Amino acid sequence: MTSSSSSSQATKRLAHTYPEGLRADALMEEDVAWSHEVDTERDGDQFDRSERAALRRVAGLSTELEDVTEVEYRQLRLERVVLVGVWTSGTVQDADNSLAELAALAETAGAMVLDGVIQRRDKPDAATYIGSGKADELRDIVLETGADTVICDGELSPGQLIHLEDIVKVKIIDRTALILDIFAQHAKSREGKAQVALAQMQYMLPRLRGWGQSLSRQMGGGSGGLATRGPGETKIETDRRRIREKMAKMRREIAEMKTGRELKRQERRRNKVPSVAIAGYTNAGKSSLLNRLTGAGVLVENALFATLDPTVRRAETPSGRLYTLADTVGFVRHLPHHLVEAFRSTMEEVGDSDLILHVVDGSHPNPEEQLAAVREVIRDVGATDVPEIVVVNKADAADPLVLQRLLRVEKHSIAVSARTGRGIPELLALIDAELPRPSVEIEALVPYTHGKLVARAHTEGEVISEEHTAEGTLLKARVHEELAADLAPYVPASAL
C-alpha cells in the first residue's frame, strides 16, 4: 500500500512540475524521476543502469600468471614434408631436376619441403619402393626433421604404400596423389571439378583400406529370412561398390557437358572459323601468352597448374582473318593416366584444332624434357597430325645458348616473351601463314541488297580486295567451296 501511494505522489509532483507534453519523457528518465523522499524508502542502495548491467571481474582469481587481453593470431601450420626419389636412369642432373619439380608441386599444394633424398636403384623395390633398409633410414630422417608427410616421386602401388607407411610411421603419398590434390584445389568450373573428382575416385578405388570392424561382414543371421544367409559383404566391398556407382554417375555428367562443348565446336566449324590450341608444360606461360595475344584477362600466376579450365577466345590475324585461341590444361612429366582419361574431353580441343602452339619454358634447365613430355600426351589424345609451332617463351630470362640450341633443333620454332612482348608480332605473322587458307579464289560483283555475302567473306574467308561501285561491291577473296557456290551467280562474265 505504501509503494502505491508513493507512486501516486511522485506522479502528482511530475504533473505539477512538467507540462503535459514532457510528462512521458520525464517518467522515462531515471535521473529526473528520482526523488529523495520516495527512493530512500526502497530496500538497499540504488545503482545506475550501466552499473547494474555490468559484470565485474574479481581480482586475484585468475590461474594464469597474467591476464591475456589480446587475441593471439596464429599462422596456419603447413604440412612438413620430406621428398623421396628413386634414380633408375639418366644423369644425376636429371634426377635432381625431377626432385626439384616434385618440390615445386609440393609447395604449390601448400606444403613446406624440409629435405629430399634420392636412391640409386635399377628399379623401385616391389615392397617398399626404396627397400627396407633405406626405409629405416628414411624414418630416422623424418624423426630428425619433424616431418609429418613423405612424398615419393613416382606412383606407388597399394602394397608399397601400406608397407612404407608401416615402417616410416607417417603419412605417405605419391606423385599422382599430389598432382590430384593440386587439381582439386585449382578446379573452378563445374566440368573441371567433375573431371578431378572422377580421377580421384579412380585413384582411390584400389587403395581403399579398412581397420578393425570396418572389415567385418554384413550378414543376415538366422532370423533374416530366405536369401540373407551366407558370408555377406564386407564394409570395404560396400565402399568400392559405392565408389563405382559414383564414378558411373560422374562419367554420365561429364559426357553431358562434353555434348555442349561439342555443339560450340560444330558451330565454329560451320562458320569455317580456324582454331588454334595453346598446349605446353605447366608454368610455361600459356595463359600469359593467351592474354598477350587476345587480352583475355586469364589468371596468371607463377605456380604449377594455376589454371585448369580451358579458355577459348576470339582473335584476329594481321591480315584480318578471324580465328579462335584455346588455352588448355598444362602437362607435366609422368602426368597420371587417371587425369589424362578424366581430362580427355577437355584435351580434345588440341586434337580438333587446326594449329598447335606448343609453348615451352626457355628458362627451364631442361626444356627438351618438357617438349618430350607434352608430345607424349598429345600423342595419347590423337593430335599428332595437327601442325605445330614451338613457341619458346620467357626469352627475356632464358640463357642465349639454350635459345640457340632450341631454335636450331626445332625447325618450326620462334622465341617470344609474353611478359615484355618480344617476338609477338612475328608470332602473329607466323600464325597467319600457318592457318589453313580457303581453297577457292573468286571475284564477284555482289549487289548491295546481298551484303550478308560480303560479311561472310570477311568472317569465313580472306578478302584480298574490296571496291564499292555503282552496281554493288566488287569483291576479290579466297573462300570455302560452300561460300563460293553462293557467290557464283554474281561472278562477272569477264572473270569467267
Coordinates of C-alpha atoms in Angstrom, one line a residue:
M1 CA 0.0 0.0 0.0
T2 CA 2.9 2.3 0.8
S3 CA 4.5 1.8 -2.6
S4 CA 1.3 2.5 -4.5
S5 CA 0.7 5.7 -2.5
S6 CA 4.4 6.8 -3.1
S7 CA 4.0 6.3 -6.8
S8 CA 0.8 8.4 -6.9
Q9 CA 2.6 11.2 -5.0
A10 CA 5.5 11.1 -7.4
T11 CA 3.2 11.3 -10.4
K12 CA 1.4 14.3 -8.9
R13 CA 4.7 16.1 -8.4
L14 CA 5.6 15.4 -12.1
A15 CA 2.3 16.6 -13.3
H16 CA 2.7 19.8 -11.3
T17 CA 6.3 20.4 -12.4
Y18 CA 6.3 19.5 -16.1
P19 CA 3.9 20.5 -18.9
E20 CA 1.6 17.9 -20.5
G21 CA 4.0 17.0 -23.4
L22 CA 7.0 16.3 -21.3
R23 CA 5.5 14.1 -18.7
A24 CA 6.2 10.8 -20.6
D25 CA 9.8 11.8 -21.2
A26 CA 10.3 12.7 -17.6
L27 CA 8.8 9.4 -16.4
M28 CA 11.3 7.5 -18.7
E29 CA 14.4 9.4 -17.3
E30 CA 15.5 7.9 -14.0
D31 CA 17.6 11.0 -13.1
V32 CA 14.7 13.3 -13.4
A33 CA 12.1 10.9 -11.8
W34 CA 14.3 10.2 -8.8
S35 CA 13.2 11.7 -5.5
H36 CA 14.9 11.5 -2.2
E37 CA 11.7 11.2 -0.3
V38 CA 10.4 8.3 -2.5
D39 CA 13.5 6.4 -3.4
T40 CA 15.0 6.3 0.1
E41 CA 12.0 4.1 1.1
R42 CA 13.3 1.3 -1.3
D43 CA 15.4 -1.5 0.1
G44 CA 19.2 -1.3 -0.3
D45 CA 21.5 1.0 -2.3
Q46 CA 20.4 2.0 -5.8
F47 CA 22.9 1.9 -8.8
D48 CA 22.9 3.5 -12.2
R49 CA 21.6 1.4 -15.1
S50 CA 25.1 0.9 -16.6
E51 CA 26.4 -0.4 -13.2
R52 CA 23.5 -2.8 -12.8
A53 CA 24.1 -4.2 -16.3
A54 CA 27.9 -4.5 -16.0
L55 CA 29.9 -7.6 -15.0
R56 CA 32.7 -7.0 -12.5
R57 CA 35.9 -9.0 -12.6
V58 CA 37.1 -10.3 -9.2
A59 CA 40.9 -9.7 -8.9
G60 CA 43.2 -12.5 -7.8
L61 CA 41.1 -15.4 -9.2
S62 CA 42.9 -15.9 -12.5
T63 CA 45.1 -19.1 -12.6
E64 CA 47.4 -17.6 -15.3
L65 CA 50.5 -15.6 -14.5
E66 CA 49.0 -12.6 -16.2
D67 CA 45.7 -11.8 -17.8
V68 CA 45.6 -12.2 -21.6
T69 CA 43.7 -9.3 -23.1
E70 CA 44.8 -9.6 -26.7
V71 CA 43.8 -12.2 -29.3
E72 CA 46.7 -14.4 -30.3
Y73 CA 46.8 -14.7 -34.1
R74 CA 48.5 -18.0 -35.0
Q75 CA 49.8 -18.7 -38.5
L76 CA 48.3 -21.7 -40.3
R77 CA 50.7 -24.6 -40.0
L78 CA 51.8 -26.1 -43.3
E79 CA 52.4 -29.8 -43.8
R80 CA 56.1 -30.5 -43.3
V81 CA 57.3 -33.0 -46.0
V82 CA 60.3 -35.0 -47.0
L83 CA 60.8 -35.9 -50.6
V84 CA 62.0 -39.3 -51.8
G85 CA 63.1 -40.2 -55.3
V86 CA 64.4 -43.4 -57.0
W87 CA 67.0 -42.7 -59.7
T88 CA 66.8 -45.6 -62.2
S89 CA 68.1 -44.0 -65.4
G90 CA 69.6 -40.8 -66.8
T91 CA 72.2 -38.5 -65.2
V92 CA 72.4 -37.1 -61.7
Q93 CA 71.2 -33.7 -63.1
D94 CA 68.1 -35.4 -64.4
A95 CA 67.3 -36.9 -61.0
D96 CA 67.9 -33.6 -59.3
N97 CA 65.6 -31.8 -61.8
S98 CA 62.9 -34.4 -61.2
L99 CA 63.1 -33.9 -57.4
A100 CA 63.1 -30.1 -57.8
E101 CA 59.9 -30.4 -59.8
L102 CA 58.4 -32.5 -57.1
A103 CA 59.4 -29.8 -54.6
A104 CA 57.6 -27.2 -56.7
L105 CA 54.5 -29.4 -56.8
A106 CA 54.6 -29.8 -53.0
E107 CA 54.9 -26.1 -52.5
T108 CA 52.0 -25.5 -54.9
A109 CA 49.9 -27.9 -52.9
G110 CA 50.7 -25.9 -49.7
A111 CA 53.5 -27.9 -48.1
M112 CA 56.8 -26.9 -46.6
V113 CA 59.7 -29.0 -48.0
L114 CA 62.2 -29.9 -45.3
D115 CA 64.5 -32.4 -47.1
G116 CA 64.9 -34.5 -50.2
V117 CA 66.7 -37.8 -50.8
I118 CA 67.4 -39.9 -53.9
Q119 CA 68.3 -43.5 -54.0
R120 CA 70.1 -45.2 -57.0
R121 CA 68.4 -48.4 -58.0
D122 CA 67.8 -50.4 -61.1
K123 CA 64.1 -50.4 -60.4
P124 CA 61.9 -49.5 -57.4
D125 CA 61.6 -52.1 -54.7
A126 CA 58.4 -54.1 -55.1
A127 CA 57.6 -54.0 -51.4
T128 CA 58.6 -50.6 -50.0
Y129 CA 59.7 -48.6 -53.2
I130 CA 63.1 -47.9 -51.7
G131 CA 64.0 -51.1 -49.8
S132 CA 63.5 -52.0 -46.2
G133 CA 67.0 -50.7 -45.1
K134 CA 66.5 -47.3 -46.8
A135 CA 63.0 -47.1 -45.3
D136 CA 64.6 -47.3 -41.8
E137 CA 67.0 -44.5 -42.8
L138 CA 64.0 -42.5 -44.1
R139 CA 62.3 -43.0 -40.7
D140 CA 65.3 -41.5 -39.0
I141 CA 65.3 -38.5 -41.3
V142 CA 61.6 -38.0 -40.6
L143 CA 62.2 -38.1 -36.9
E144 CA 65.2 -35.7 -37.2
T145 CA 63.4 -33.1 -39.3
G146 CA 60.0 -33.4 -37.6
A147 CA 58.2 -34.1 -40.8
D148 CA 54.6 -35.4 -40.9
T149 CA 54.4 -36.5 -44.5
V150 CA 56.6 -38.2 -47.1
I151 CA 56.1 -37.7 -50.8
C152 CA 57.5 -40.2 -53.3
D153 CA 58.5 -39.2 -56.8
G154 CA 56.5 -42.0 -58.5
E155 CA 53.2 -43.8 -58.4
L156 CA 53.2 -46.3 -55.6
S157 CA 51.2 -49.5 -55.7
P158 CA 48.7 -50.1 -52.8
G159 CA 51.1 -52.6 -51.3
Q160 CA 54.1 -50.3 -51.4
L161 CA 52.0 -47.5 -49.8
I162 CA 51.0 -49.7 -46.9
H163 CA 54.4 -51.3 -46.2
L164 CA 56.3 -48.0 -46.4
E165 CA 53.8 -46.3 -44.1
D166 CA 54.1 -49.1 -41.6
I167 CA 57.9 -48.6 -41.4
V168 CA 58.1 -44.8 -41.5
K169 CA 55.0 -44.2 -39.2
V170 CA 53.9 -41.0 -41.0
K171 CA 51.6 -40.3 -43.9
I172 CA 52.9 -41.5 -47.3
I173 CA 51.6 -40.1 -50.6
D174 CA 52.9 -40.4 -54.1
R175 CA 53.4 -38.0 -57.1
T176 CA 50.0 -38.9 -58.5
A177 CA 48.1 -38.1 -55.3
L178 CA 50.0 -34.9 -55.0
I179 CA 49.0 -33.8 -58.5
L180 CA 45.4 -34.8 -57.9
D181 CA 45.4 -32.7 -54.8
I182 CA 46.6 -29.6 -56.7
F183 CA 44.0 -30.2 -59.4
A184 CA 41.3 -30.4 -56.7
Q185 CA 42.4 -27.1 -55.2
H186 CA 42.6 -25.2 -58.6
A187 CA 39.5 -26.6 -60.4
K188 CA 36.9 -23.8 -60.6
S189 CA 34.3 -24.7 -63.2
R190 CA 31.7 -27.4 -62.8
E191 CA 33.3 -29.6 -65.5
G192 CA 36.8 -29.2 -64.0
K193 CA 35.6 -30.2 -60.6
A194 CA 33.8 -33.3 -62.0
Q195 CA 36.8 -34.4 -64.0
V196 CA 39.1 -34.1 -61.0
A197 CA 36.6 -35.9 -58.8
L198 CA 36.5 -38.8 -61.3
A199 CA 40.3 -39.0 -61.4
Q200 CA 40.5 -39.0 -57.6
M201 CA 37.9 -41.9 -57.3
Q202 CA 39.8 -43.9 -60.0
Y203 CA 43.0 -43.5 -58.0
M204 CA 41.3 -44.2 -54.6
L205 CA 39.4 -47.3 -55.7
P206 CA 42.3 -49.9 -55.5
R207 CA 43.8 -48.1 -52.4
L208 CA 40.9 -48.4 -50.0
R209 CA 41.8 -49.8 -46.6
G210 CA 39.8 -50.8 -43.6
W211 CA 40.7 -51.2 -40.0
G212 CA 39.0 -53.4 -37.3
Q213 CA 35.3 -53.6 -37.5
S214 CA 35.2 -52.0 -41.0
L215 CA 36.3 -55.3 -42.3
S216 CA 33.5 -57.3 -40.6
R217 CA 30.9 -58.9 -42.8
Q218 CA 27.4 -57.7 -43.0
M219 CA 25.4 -61.0 -42.6
G220 CA 21.7 -61.7 -42.5
G221 CA 21.7 -64.1 -39.5
G222 CA 19.3 -66.9 -38.6
S223 CA 16.2 -64.7 -38.4
G224 CA 16.9 -62.7 -41.6
G225 CA 14.7 -64.9 -43.8
L226 CA 15.4 -66.5 -47.1
A227 CA 18.4 -65.5 -49.3
T228 CA 20.0 -63.4 -46.5
R229 CA 22.4 -66.1 -45.0
G230 CA 25.9 -66.5 -46.1
P231 CA 29.3 -64.7 -45.9
G232 CA 27.7 -61.3 -46.9
E233 CA 29.6 -58.3 -48.0
T234 CA 32.5 -56.6 -46.1
K235 CA 32.5 -52.9 -45.4
I236 CA 35.3 -52.3 -47.8
E237 CA 33.4 -54.1 -50.6
T238 CA 30.5 -51.8 -49.9
D239 CA 32.7 -48.8 -50.2
R240 CA 34.1 -50.0 -53.5
R241 CA 30.6 -50.6 -54.9
R242 CA 29.5 -47.1 -53.9
I243 CA 32.6 -45.5 -55.5
R244 CA 31.9 -47.4 -58.7
E245 CA 28.4 -46.1 -58.7
K246 CA 29.6 -42.5 -58.2
M247 CA 32.2 -42.9 -61.0
A248 CA 29.5 -44.1 -63.4
K249 CA 27.3 -41.1 -62.5
M250 CA 30.3 -38.7 -62.9
R251 CA 31.1 -40.2 -66.3
R252 CA 27.5 -39.5 -67.4
E253 CA 27.7 -35.9 -66.2
I254 CA 31.0 -35.3 -68.0
A255 CA 29.5 -36.8 -71.2
E256 CA 26.6 -34.4 -71.0
M257 CA 29.0 -31.5 -70.6
K258 CA 31.0 -32.7 -73.5
T259 CA 27.9 -32.5 -75.7
G260 CA 27.6 -28.8 -75.0
R261 CA 31.2 -28.1 -75.8
E262 CA 30.9 -30.2 -79.0
L263 CA 28.0 -28.1 -80.1
K264 CA 30.1 -25.0 -79.8
R265 CA 32.9 -26.6 -81.8
Q266 CA 30.4 -27.6 -84.5
E267 CA 29.2 -24.0 -84.7
R268 CA 32.8 -22.8 -85.2
R269 CA 33.3 -25.5 -87.9
R270 CA 30.1 -24.5 -89.6
N271 CA 31.2 -20.9 -89.7
K272 CA 34.7 -22.1 -91.0
V273 CA 36.5 -20.4 -88.2
P274 CA 40.0 -21.8 -87.8
S275 CA 41.1 -22.8 -84.3
V276 CA 44.5 -22.6 -82.6
A277 CA 45.2 -24.5 -79.4
I278 CA 47.9 -23.5 -76.9
A279 CA 49.5 -26.6 -75.3
G280 CA 52.6 -26.9 -73.2
Y281 CA 54.2 -27.8 -69.9
T282 CA 52.7 -26.4 -66.7
N283 CA 54.0 -22.9 -65.8
A284 CA 55.5 -22.4 -69.3
G285 CA 53.4 -19.2 -69.7
K286 CA 50.4 -20.4 -71.8
S287 CA 47.9 -18.1 -70.0
S288 CA 50.3 -15.2 -70.3
L289 CA 50.6 -15.8 -74.0
L290 CA 46.9 -16.0 -74.4
N291 CA 46.5 -12.7 -72.6
R292 CA 49.2 -11.1 -74.7
L293 CA 47.6 -12.3 -78.0
T294 CA 43.9 -11.7 -77.1
G295 CA 43.7 -9.6 -73.9
A296 CA 41.7 -12.4 -72.4
G297 CA 42.4 -11.5 -68.8
V298 CA 43.0 -15.1 -67.7
L299 CA 44.6 -15.7 -64.2
V300 CA 48.4 -15.6 -64.4
E301 CA 50.4 -16.9 -61.5
N302 CA 53.9 -18.3 -61.1
A303 CA 52.6 -21.7 -59.9
L304 CA 52.1 -25.1 -61.3
F305 CA 48.6 -25.8 -62.7
A306 CA 47.4 -22.3 -61.8
T307 CA 44.6 -22.6 -64.5
L308 CA 42.8 -25.8 -65.3
D309 CA 39.7 -24.8 -67.1
P310 CA 40.1 -24.4 -70.8
T311 CA 39.6 -20.8 -72.1
V312 CA 38.5 -20.1 -75.7
R313 CA 39.0 -16.5 -77.0
R314 CA 38.4 -14.9 -80.4
A315 CA 41.5 -13.4 -82.1
E316 CA 42.4 -11.8 -85.5
T317 CA 45.4 -12.2 -87.7
P318 CA 47.3 -9.2 -89.0
S319 CA 45.6 -9.7 -92.4
G320 CA 42.2 -9.6 -90.7
R321 CA 41.3 -13.3 -90.5
L322 CA 39.3 -14.4 -87.5
Y323 CA 40.3 -17.5 -85.5
T324 CA 39.8 -18.9 -82.0
L325 CA 42.6 -19.4 -79.5
A326 CA 42.1 -22.0 -76.8
D327 CA 44.2 -22.3 -73.6
T328 CA 44.4 -25.9 -72.4
V329 CA 45.4 -27.6 -69.2
G330 CA 49.1 -27.8 -68.5
F331 CA 51.0 -31.0 -68.8
V332 CA 53.7 -32.4 -66.5
R333 CA 56.2 -35.2 -66.6
H334 CA 54.5 -38.5 -65.8
L335 CA 51.1 -37.0 -65.8
P336 CA 48.8 -39.5 -64.1
H337 CA 46.9 -41.6 -66.5
H338 CA 43.7 -41.0 -64.4
L339 CA 44.0 -37.3 -65.2
V340 CA 44.6 -37.9 -68.9
E341 CA 41.5 -40.1 -69.1
A342 CA 39.4 -37.7 -67.0
F343 CA 40.5 -34.6 -68.9
R344 CA 40.3 -36.3 -72.3
S345 CA 37.2 -34.3 -73.3
T346 CA 39.0 -31.1 -72.4
M347 CA 42.1 -32.1 -74.3
E348 CA 40.1 -32.8 -77.4
E349 CA 40.5 -29.0 -78.0
V350 CA 44.0 -29.9 -79.0
G351 CA 43.0 -32.7 -81.3
D352 CA 40.3 -30.7 -83.1
S353 CA 42.4 -27.6 -83.7
D354 CA 44.0 -26.5 -87.0
L355 CA 47.2 -25.4 -85.4
I356 CA 49.0 -26.1 -82.0
L357 CA 51.2 -23.5 -80.3
H358 CA 53.5 -25.7 -78.3
V359 CA 54.7 -23.4 -75.5
V360 CA 58.0 -24.3 -73.7
D361 CA 59.8 -22.5 -70.9
G362 CA 63.1 -21.3 -72.4
S363 CA 64.4 -20.5 -68.9
H364 CA 63.9 -24.1 -67.6
P365 CA 67.1 -26.2 -67.0
N366 CA 65.9 -28.9 -69.4
P367 CA 63.3 -27.7 -71.9
E368 CA 63.8 -30.7 -74.2
E369 CA 62.4 -32.9 -71.5
Q370 CA 59.3 -30.6 -71.3
L371 CA 58.9 -30.9 -75.1
A372 CA 59.0 -34.7 -74.9
A373 CA 56.5 -34.9 -72.0
V374 CA 54.0 -32.7 -73.8
R375 CA 54.3 -34.5 -77.1
E376 CA 53.7 -37.8 -75.3
V377 CA 50.3 -36.5 -74.0
I378 CA 49.5 -35.0 -77.4
R379 CA 50.1 -38.4 -78.9
D380 CA 47.8 -40.0 -76.3
V381 CA 44.9 -37.7 -77.3
G382 CA 45.5 -38.4 -81.0
A383 CA 46.6 -35.0 -82.2
T384 CA 49.9 -36.0 -83.9
D385 CA 48.6 -34.9 -87.4
V386 CA 47.9 -31.3 -86.3
P387 CA 50.6 -28.7 -87.4
E388 CA 52.8 -27.4 -84.6
I389 CA 54.7 -24.2 -83.8
V390 CA 57.1 -24.5 -80.9
V391 CA 56.9 -21.2 -79.0
V392 CA 60.0 -20.7 -76.7
N393 CA 58.6 -18.4 -74.1
K394 CA 60.4 -16.4 -71.4
A395 CA 63.1 -15.5 -73.9
D396 CA 64.0 -12.5 -71.7
A397 CA 65.0 -14.7 -68.8
A398 CA 66.5 -17.6 -70.9
D399 CA 70.1 -18.5 -71.5
P400 CA 71.0 -17.3 -75.0
L401 CA 72.9 -20.6 -75.7
V402 CA 69.7 -22.6 -74.7
L403 CA 67.6 -20.4 -77.0
Q404 CA 70.0 -21.0 -79.9
R405 CA 70.0 -24.8 -79.3
L406 CA 66.2 -25.0 -79.2
L407 CA 65.7 -22.8 -82.3
R408 CA 68.3 -24.9 -84.1
V409 CA 66.8 -28.3 -83.1
E410 CA 63.2 -27.3 -83.5
K411 CA 63.0 -26.2 -87.1
H412 CA 59.5 -24.7 -86.8
S413 CA 60.0 -22.6 -83.7
I414 CA 60.1 -19.0 -82.6
A415 CA 61.4 -17.2 -79.4
V416 CA 59.0 -14.8 -77.6
S417 CA 58.4 -13.2 -74.3
A418 CA 54.8 -12.9 -73.2
R419 CA 55.9 -10.5 -70.4
T420 CA 57.7 -8.0 -72.5
G421 CA 56.0 -8.6 -75.9
R422 CA 59.2 -9.6 -77.6
G423 CA 58.6 -11.7 -80.7
I424 CA 54.8 -11.4 -80.5
P425 CA 54.3 -9.6 -83.9
E426 CA 56.5 -12.3 -85.6
L427 CA 54.4 -15.0 -83.9
L428 CA 51.1 -13.4 -85.1
A429 CA 52.5 -13.3 -88.7
L430 CA 53.6 -17.0 -88.4
I431 CA 50.1 -18.0 -87.2
D432 CA 48.6 -16.1 -90.1
A433 CA 50.9 -18.0 -92.5
E434 CA 50.2 -21.4 -90.9
L435 CA 46.5 -21.3 -90.6
P436 CA 44.7 -23.2 -93.3
R437 CA 43.5 -20.9 -96.1
P438 CA 40.3 -21.1 -98.1
S439 CA 40.7 -23.2 -101.2
V440 CA 38.8 -21.1 -103.8
E441 CA 39.8 -17.7 -105.1
I442 CA 36.8 -15.8 -106.5
E443 CA 35.9 -12.4 -107.8
A444 CA 32.3 -11.3 -107.6
L445 CA 30.1 -8.2 -108.0
V446 CA 27.8 -8.5 -105.1
P447 CA 24.6 -6.3 -105.1
Y448 CA 24.2 -4.1 -102.1
T449 CA 21.0 -6.0 -101.3
H450 CA 23.1 -9.1 -100.6
G451 CA 25.5 -7.6 -98.1
K452 CA 25.4 -10.7 -96.0
L453 CA 27.6 -12.5 -98.5
V454 CA 30.2 -9.8 -98.2
A455 CA 30.1 -10.1 -94.4
R456 CA 30.5 -13.9 -94.7
A457 CA 33.5 -13.4 -96.9
H458 CA 35.1 -11.3 -94.2
T459 CA 34.4 -13.8 -91.4
E460 CA 34.8 -17.1 -93.2
G461 CA 37.3 -16.3 -95.9
E462 CA 40.2 -14.0 -96.7
V463 CA 39.3 -10.8 -98.5
I464 CA 42.1 -9.8 -101.0
S465 CA 40.4 -6.6 -102.3
E466 CA 37.1 -4.8 -102.0
E467 CA 35.7 -1.9 -104.1
H468 CA 32.3 -0.2 -103.9
T469 CA 30.8 0.5 -107.3
A470 CA 27.5 1.8 -108.6
E471 CA 26.3 -1.7 -109.2
G472 CA 27.5 -3.3 -105.9
T473 CA 30.6 -4.4 -104.1
L474 CA 33.4 -5.8 -106.3
L475 CA 34.9 -8.4 -104.1
K476 CA 38.0 -10.5 -104.6
A477 CA 38.6 -13.1 -101.9
R478 CA 39.6 -16.6 -101.1
V479 CA 36.6 -18.5 -99.7
H480 CA 35.5 -22.0 -99.0
E481 CA 33.6 -24.1 -101.6
E482 CA 30.2 -23.5 -99.9
L483 CA 30.5 -19.7 -99.9
A484 CA 32.0 -19.9 -103.5
A485 CA 28.8 -21.6 -104.6
D486 CA 26.7 -18.8 -103.1
L487 CA 28.8 -16.1 -104.8
A488 CA 28.9 -17.9 -108.2
P489 CA 25.7 -16.1 -109.6
Y490 CA 27.5 -12.7 -109.1
V491 CA 30.7 -13.5 -110.8
P492 CA 31.2 -11.1 -113.8
A493 CA 31.3 -12.6 -117.2
S494 CA 34.7 -11.1 -117.8
A495 CA 36.1 -13.1 -114.8
L496 CA 34.8 -16.5 -116.1

